[in-house]
């Protein structure tokens, strides 16, 4: 590979790093701090963060070889545990970053510490908190050390291998919160097995629970003394693990949020996507060589094989690089001893007997998209793409894979996501070449989804093309001669719904005129109407519904707030003829209608014949306008009056004429119709009672009484009695009635006269006998008038007595009173004498 493309690189960090304190035997790193254990019992601490370096003597001046067997440091680079082997036994030391002298952990005396697991989530600078220690005799201990106590707080035996006692060579621990408690996850390895433990509570509680249940482990064939276990840590949380086993690298993902039931394969189920990278895959020859050490990065394994490090992609399991170390300047070198990692700093180290090398990582995820792509793991490939060109490469492979398998619709979806490496024309020609119109339509639709509003021309062009493809598909479905009629109908309905949804989504980008022409040329009237509705061309929509006889749908469109009110007036004549009830209901529910502009439609409806018992919808609407809306338009009132006049029953007409619609207004008219028009209409329709009312209303009382006499005497009398402020006129009207009554009676003379006398009583004294005598025949028996004459005489007597009283009260002049009395007396004498005879001439001139 080109050096510029290398992900990993090796640099010499420290030559003769032990400063003459012996050779390097072991190494640990954390938070930019490295600790080297030497063959002479020293721990050399290099703090690259602060630049400090100092040596810690663990031999305490004891003679002989006392090599540091193992050294461990926490992720923060603060706490250190080291084990020293000597002829006198095994000692384990603890040292703090602030200390210059170590402290022996007496409770671990005699135990060879082979592995340490730190509690990364809870450890502090002042305390290690709980730490798990694995020994060479297959035991796990819990220990805790506080910096101020300078000794271990406690030590507890957690677990011991009884069935197969082996050294624990690797330990890792993770914690997570669970229901206000702490859940522990512990993984431990021996040369042949991987053990996993989990539980809630304290560590001793978790391990104690395995006294009555099986311990879960994974056993692989082969034995490797230098077995190692590593977690890859990202943001203080382990994401995946790797075990250097005798067979290969056993690895997988860690999911600490999973349900924690047991798994029969030997792991707790927080381990996912497990895999084994066999060693034979890493060697060119036939013999599999086991690595001496292992380090784990986010995407790679670093395997120390011989004197070089092979970098293996853990996803593809391919060797991507080989790292070599420069030992040229060293007089004696036994080669690289081991690897260690600094999870906090993201660095890796290698060491031989004298030197420390730093293995740096530079953007190791940059080519992972290609790795996943080569493995056909497209979702992961897309997740690791860094730029649009890389994404285009992934989409292209997906598209070509689907295209080659003849899954053209799926291929279209992927082709639509490509923006740079293939042109629009190249892709469309692919589908045209294989005659896949459906896939081409899918491509266009998906392409529209990926375009922005700024690409107006391209959006309009693609939308129009898609419209034509939809129409072509609809027509092909209609023309297909397929026996599976039901399936074809279902597909047809589906494509119609899909097309309408497309029109709705693209109504703002489609060219209106072009789309209308397309829909019309394909004969898609329903879709044309639908699109017109989307574009708010309501006139087309309403016209279509009327043509289809669907008045209710047309009215629903007209009632939309955005529809101009003028369309109500325009289509009113057609709608009321189509469905008068629904139309009138619509009018009554529309608040801003002007009823005057609906008169042509109402007249058209009214001109048609209707059944006797049928509700006249126009009358209903006009009554609503007049009574509920208090409409004052003369045209509306005139039309309602004309419809009333044409009904057989004139009761509604009479009620209407008697209503005083302007009563609530100051100085307002009592009615709003044209009385002259009303009179002509009622005369034409022979509504005489209505005419009488109109004459009376127009103060044409004589005409009213004359016409009323042709209808009903009682009506005439009522009309005559309406005049109150003109005594002469009132008397004249009553005389007209009297004359009519006398002339119309054709019974015996005596009976006629008696009826006339009875009529006089109804005038309340307005008419006297002498007023109606001229209407009788020239000769009549006086006996027939006796009652009336007596009544008149009584009236005269009352008047005489009244006048006398007035004279006594001196309210009138004496002469006038005498004259009145004389006249009355004379008249009374005449009548009295004539009454003595059996009959008398009654000429008119006498009175």
Short mmCIF file of N, CA and C in Angstrom, two decimals, residues 365-451:
data_model
loop_
_atom_site.label_atom_id
_atom_site.label_comp_id
_atom_site.label_asym_id
_atom_site.label_seq_id
_atom_site.Cartn_x
_atom_site.Cartn_y
_atom_site.Cartn_z
N UNK A 365 -11.09 4.16 10.28
CA UNK A 365 -12.40 3.86 9.71
C UNK A 365 -12.62 4.38 8.31
N UNK A 366 -11.58 4.99 7.73
CA UNK A 366 -11.81 5.68 6.45
C UNK A 366 -12.19 4.74 5.31
N UNK A 367 -11.68 3.50 5.35
CA UNK A 367 -11.98 2.56 4.25
C UNK A 367 -12.97 1.48 4.67
N UNK A 368 -13.58 1.66 5.83
CA UNK A 368 -14.50 0.62 6.28
C UNK A 368 -15.74 0.51 5.39
N UNK A 369 -16.13 1.61 4.78
CA UNK A 369 -17.28 1.55 3.87
C UNK A 369 -17.00 0.56 2.73
N UNK A 370 -15.74 0.57 2.25
CA UNK A 370 -15.38 -0.33 1.17
C UNK A 370 -15.34 -1.78 1.65
N UNK A 371 -14.88 -1.97 2.89
CA UNK A 371 -14.83 -3.32 3.46
C UNK A 371 -16.24 -3.89 3.55
N UNK A 372 -17.14 -3.10 4.12
CA UNK A 372 -18.53 -3.58 4.22
C UNK A 372 -19.16 -3.76 2.85
N UNK A 373 -18.80 -2.89 1.92
CA UNK A 373 -19.36 -3.00 0.57
C UNK A 373 -18.91 -4.29 -0.09
N UNK A 374 -17.64 -4.64 0.05
CA UNK A 374 -17.12 -5.87 -0.53
C UNK A 374 -17.81 -7.09 0.06
N UNK A 375 -18.26 -6.95 1.31
CA UNK A 375 -18.96 -8.05 1.97
C UNK A 375 -20.47 -8.02 1.73
N UNK A 376 -20.92 -7.04 0.93
CA UNK A 376 -22.35 -6.87 0.62
C UNK A 376 -23.17 -6.49 1.85
N UNK A 377 -22.52 -5.94 2.85
CA UNK A 377 -23.24 -5.42 4.02
C UNK A 377 -23.49 -3.94 3.78
N UNK A 378 -24.55 -3.67 3.01
CA UNK A 378 -24.75 -2.32 2.48
C UNK A 378 -25.12 -1.30 3.55
N UNK A 379 -25.92 -1.69 4.52
CA UNK A 379 -26.31 -0.74 5.57
C UNK A 379 -25.09 -0.27 6.34
N UNK A 380 -24.22 -1.19 6.70
CA UNK A 380 -23.00 -0.81 7.42
C UNK A 380 -22.08 0.00 6.53
N UNK A 381 -22.04 -0.34 5.25
CA UNK A 381 -21.20 0.43 4.32
C UNK A 381 -21.66 1.88 4.25
N UNK A 382 -22.95 2.07 4.15
CA UNK A 382 -23.48 3.44 4.10
C UNK A 382 -23.21 4.19 5.41
N UNK A 383 -23.29 3.48 6.52
CA UNK A 383 -23.05 4.12 7.82
C UNK A 383 -21.63 4.62 7.94
N UNK A 384 -20.69 4.02 7.19
CA UNK A 384 -19.29 4.41 7.31
C UNK A 384 -18.80 5.27 6.14
N UNK A 385 -19.71 5.62 5.24
CA UNK A 385 -19.32 6.51 4.14
C UNK A 385 -19.02 7.90 4.65
N UNK A 386 -18.02 8.53 4.06
CA UNK A 386 -17.62 9.87 4.48
C UNK A 386 -18.09 10.97 3.53
N UNK A 387 -18.41 10.63 2.30
CA UNK A 387 -18.78 11.66 1.33
C UNK A 387 -19.78 11.09 0.33
N UNK A 388 -20.41 11.96 -0.46
CA UNK A 388 -21.43 11.50 -1.42
C UNK A 388 -20.90 10.52 -2.46
N UNK A 389 -19.64 10.66 -2.85
CA UNK A 389 -19.10 9.74 -3.85
C UNK A 389 -19.04 8.33 -3.31
N UNK A 390 -18.67 8.19 -2.05
CA UNK A 390 -18.64 6.86 -1.46
C UNK A 390 -20.04 6.28 -1.39
N UNK A 391 -20.99 7.11 -1.00
CA UNK A 391 -22.37 6.62 -0.94
C UNK A 391 -22.86 6.21 -2.33
N UNK A 392 -22.48 6.99 -3.34
CA UNK A 392 -22.88 6.62 -4.70
C UNK A 392 -22.34 5.24 -5.09
N UNK A 393 -21.10 4.95 -4.65
CA UNK A 393 -20.53 3.64 -4.96
C UNK A 393 -21.34 2.52 -4.33
N UNK A 394 -21.79 2.74 -3.10
CA UNK A 394 -22.60 1.72 -2.42
C UNK A 394 -23.93 1.55 -3.14
N UNK A 395 -24.57 2.68 -3.47
CA UNK A 395 -25.87 2.59 -4.15
C UNK A 395 -25.72 1.93 -5.51
N UNK A 396 -24.61 2.19 -6.18
CA UNK A 396 -24.41 1.60 -7.50
C UNK A 396 -24.31 0.09 -7.41
N UNK A 397 -23.55 -0.40 -6.43
CA UNK A 397 -23.42 -1.85 -6.29
C UNK A 397 -24.78 -2.46 -5.94
N UNK A 398 -25.51 -1.81 -5.05
CA UNK A 398 -26.85 -2.32 -4.71
C UNK A 398 -27.74 -2.35 -5.94
N UNK A 399 -27.69 -1.27 -6.71
CA UNK A 399 -28.54 -1.18 -7.90
C UNK A 399 -28.17 -2.24 -8.93
N UNK A 400 -26.87 -2.38 -9.19
CA UNK A 400 -26.44 -3.35 -10.19
C UNK A 400 -26.76 -4.78 -9.75
N UNK A 401 -26.64 -5.04 -8.46
CA UNK A 401 -26.97 -6.38 -7.95
C UNK A 401 -28.44 -6.69 -8.19
N UNK A 402 -29.31 -5.71 -7.85
CA UNK A 402 -30.75 -5.93 -8.05
C UNK A 402 -31.09 -6.00 -9.53
N UNK A 403 -30.44 -5.18 -10.34
CA UNK A 403 -30.71 -5.15 -11.79
C UNK A 403 -30.33 -6.49 -12.43
N UNK A 404 -29.18 -7.03 -12.03
CA UNK A 404 -28.74 -8.29 -12.62
C UNK A 404 -29.63 -9.45 -12.22
N UNK A 405 -30.28 -9.33 -11.05
CA UNK A 405 -31.20 -10.39 -10.62
C UNK A 405 -32.63 -10.12 -11.10
N UNK A 406 -32.77 -9.13 -11.98
CA UNK A 406 -34.06 -8.76 -12.59
C UNK A 406 -35.08 -8.22 -11.58
N UNK A 407 -34.58 -7.73 -10.48
CA UNK A 407 -35.44 -7.04 -9.52
C UNK A 407 -35.37 -5.55 -9.87
N UNK A 408 -36.06 -5.19 -10.97
CA UNK A 408 -35.87 -3.86 -11.56
C UNK A 408 -36.43 -2.74 -10.69
N UNK A 409 -37.54 -2.99 -10.03
CA UNK A 409 -38.13 -1.93 -9.20
C UNK A 409 -37.20 -1.60 -8.04
N UNK A 410 -36.62 -2.62 -7.43
CA UNK A 410 -35.68 -2.38 -6.33
C UNK A 410 -34.43 -1.68 -6.85
N UNK A 411 -33.99 -2.10 -8.01
CA UNK A 411 -32.83 -1.45 -8.62
C UNK A 411 -33.10 0.03 -8.87
N UNK A 412 -34.32 0.32 -9.29
CA UNK A 412 -34.68 1.72 -9.56
C UNK A 412 -34.56 2.58 -8.30
N UNK A 413 -34.94 2.02 -7.17
CA UNK A 413 -34.86 2.78 -5.92
C UNK A 413 -33.42 3.14 -5.59
N UNK A 414 -32.50 2.21 -5.86
CA UNK A 414 -31.09 2.49 -5.57
C UNK A 414 -30.48 3.43 -6.62
N UNK A 415 -30.83 3.23 -7.88
CA UNK A 415 -30.31 4.12 -8.92
C UNK A 415 -30.72 5.57 -8.66
N UNK A 416 -31.90 5.75 -8.09
CA UNK A 416 -32.40 7.10 -7.85
C UNK A 416 -31.57 7.85 -6.82
N UNK A 417 -30.84 7.11 -5.98
CA UNK A 417 -30.04 7.76 -4.95
C UNK A 417 -28.66 8.18 -5.44
N UNK A 418 -28.31 7.77 -6.65
CA UNK A 418 -26.99 8.11 -7.20
C UNK A 418 -27.03 9.52 -7.77
N UNK A 419 -26.05 10.32 -7.39
CA UNK A 419 -26.05 11.72 -7.83
C UNK A 419 -24.87 12.10 -8.69
N UNK A 420 -23.77 11.35 -8.63
CA UNK A 420 -22.55 11.82 -9.28
C UNK A 420 -21.95 10.84 -10.29
N UNK A 421 -21.90 9.58 -9.96
CA UNK A 421 -21.11 8.67 -10.81
C UNK A 421 -21.88 8.15 -12.02
N UNK A 422 -23.20 8.34 -12.05
CA UNK A 422 -24.00 8.00 -13.24
C UNK A 422 -24.96 9.14 -13.53
N UNK A 423 -25.14 9.44 -14.80
CA UNK A 423 -26.05 10.53 -15.17
C UNK A 423 -27.50 10.03 -15.18
N UNK A 424 -28.38 10.98 -15.13
CA UNK A 424 -29.82 10.68 -15.19
C UNK A 424 -30.15 9.94 -16.49
N UNK A 425 -29.56 10.39 -17.57
CA UNK A 425 -29.87 9.79 -18.87
C UNK A 425 -29.38 8.35 -18.96
N UNK A 426 -28.19 8.09 -18.41
CA UNK A 426 -27.67 6.73 -18.45
C UNK A 426 -28.58 5.76 -17.72
N UNK A 427 -29.07 6.20 -16.59
CA UNK A 427 -29.92 5.31 -15.78
C UNK A 427 -31.26 5.05 -16.47
N UNK A 428 -31.87 6.11 -16.99
CA UNK A 428 -33.17 5.93 -17.64
C UNK A 428 -33.06 5.03 -18.87
N UNK A 429 -31.96 5.17 -19.59
CA UNK A 429 -31.76 4.33 -20.78
C UNK A 429 -31.64 2.85 -20.41
N UNK A 430 -31.12 2.57 -19.22
CA UNK A 430 -31.03 1.18 -18.77
C UNK A 430 -32.42 0.55 -18.71
N UNK A 431 -33.36 1.26 -18.12
CA UNK A 431 -34.71 0.71 -17.97
C UNK A 431 -35.47 0.72 -19.29
N UNK A 432 -35.26 1.75 -20.09
CA UNK A 432 -35.92 1.78 -21.40
C UNK A 432 -35.41 0.63 -22.26
N UNK A 433 -34.12 0.33 -22.12
CA UNK A 433 -33.53 -0.74 -22.91
C UNK A 433 -34.13 -2.10 -22.61
N UNK A 434 -34.54 -2.32 -21.38
CA UNK A 434 -35.14 -3.63 -21.04
C UNK A 434 -36.66 -3.55 -21.00
N UNK A 435 -37.22 -2.40 -21.39
CA UNK A 435 -38.68 -2.25 -21.47
C UNK A 435 -39.38 -2.29 -20.13
N UNK A 436 -38.72 -1.82 -19.10
CA UNK A 436 -39.31 -1.83 -17.75
C UNK A 436 -39.90 -0.46 -17.42
N UNK A 437 -41.14 -0.24 -17.86
CA UNK A 437 -41.79 1.04 -17.63
C UNK A 437 -42.10 1.25 -16.13
N UNK A 438 -42.50 0.19 -15.45
CA UNK A 438 -42.81 0.33 -14.02
C UNK A 438 -41.57 0.71 -13.23
N UNK A 439 -40.46 0.07 -13.55
CA UNK A 439 -39.21 0.39 -12.84
C UNK A 439 -38.76 1.80 -13.18
N UNK A 440 -38.96 2.21 -14.43
CA UNK A 440 -38.59 3.57 -14.82
C UNK A 440 -39.43 4.59 -14.04
N UNK A 441 -40.73 4.28 -13.91
CA UNK A 441 -41.58 5.18 -13.13
C UNK A 441 -41.12 5.24 -11.67
N UNK A 442 -40.78 4.10 -11.12
CA UNK A 442 -40.27 4.08 -9.74
C UNK A 442 -39.00 4.91 -9.62
N UNK A 443 -38.12 4.78 -10.59
CA UNK A 443 -36.89 5.57 -10.56
C UNK A 443 -37.19 7.07 -10.57
N UNK A 444 -38.11 7.46 -11.43
CA UNK A 444 -38.45 8.89 -11.51
C UNK A 444 -39.05 9.39 -10.19
N UNK A 445 -39.92 8.58 -9.62
CA UNK A 445 -40.54 9.00 -8.36
C UNK A 445 -39.51 9.12 -7.24
N UNK A 446 -38.61 8.15 -7.16
CA UNK A 446 -37.58 8.22 -6.11
C UNK A 446 -36.61 9.36 -6.38
N UNK A 447 -36.38 9.62 -7.64
CA UNK A 447 -35.50 10.75 -7.97
C UNK A 447 -36.12 12.06 -7.53
N UNK A 448 -37.42 12.15 -7.68
CA UNK A 448 -38.13 13.35 -7.21
C UNK A 448 -37.97 13.53 -5.70
N UNK A 449 -38.00 12.43 -4.98
CA UNK A 449 -37.85 12.51 -3.53
C UNK A 449 -36.49 13.06 -3.14
N UNK A 450 -35.49 12.82 -3.97
CA UNK A 450 -34.13 13.22 -3.62
C UNK A 450 -33.76 14.60 -4.15
N UNK A 451 -34.62 15.19 -4.98
CA UNK A 451 -34.34 16.52 -5.51
C UNK A 451 -34.85 17.59 -4.55
#
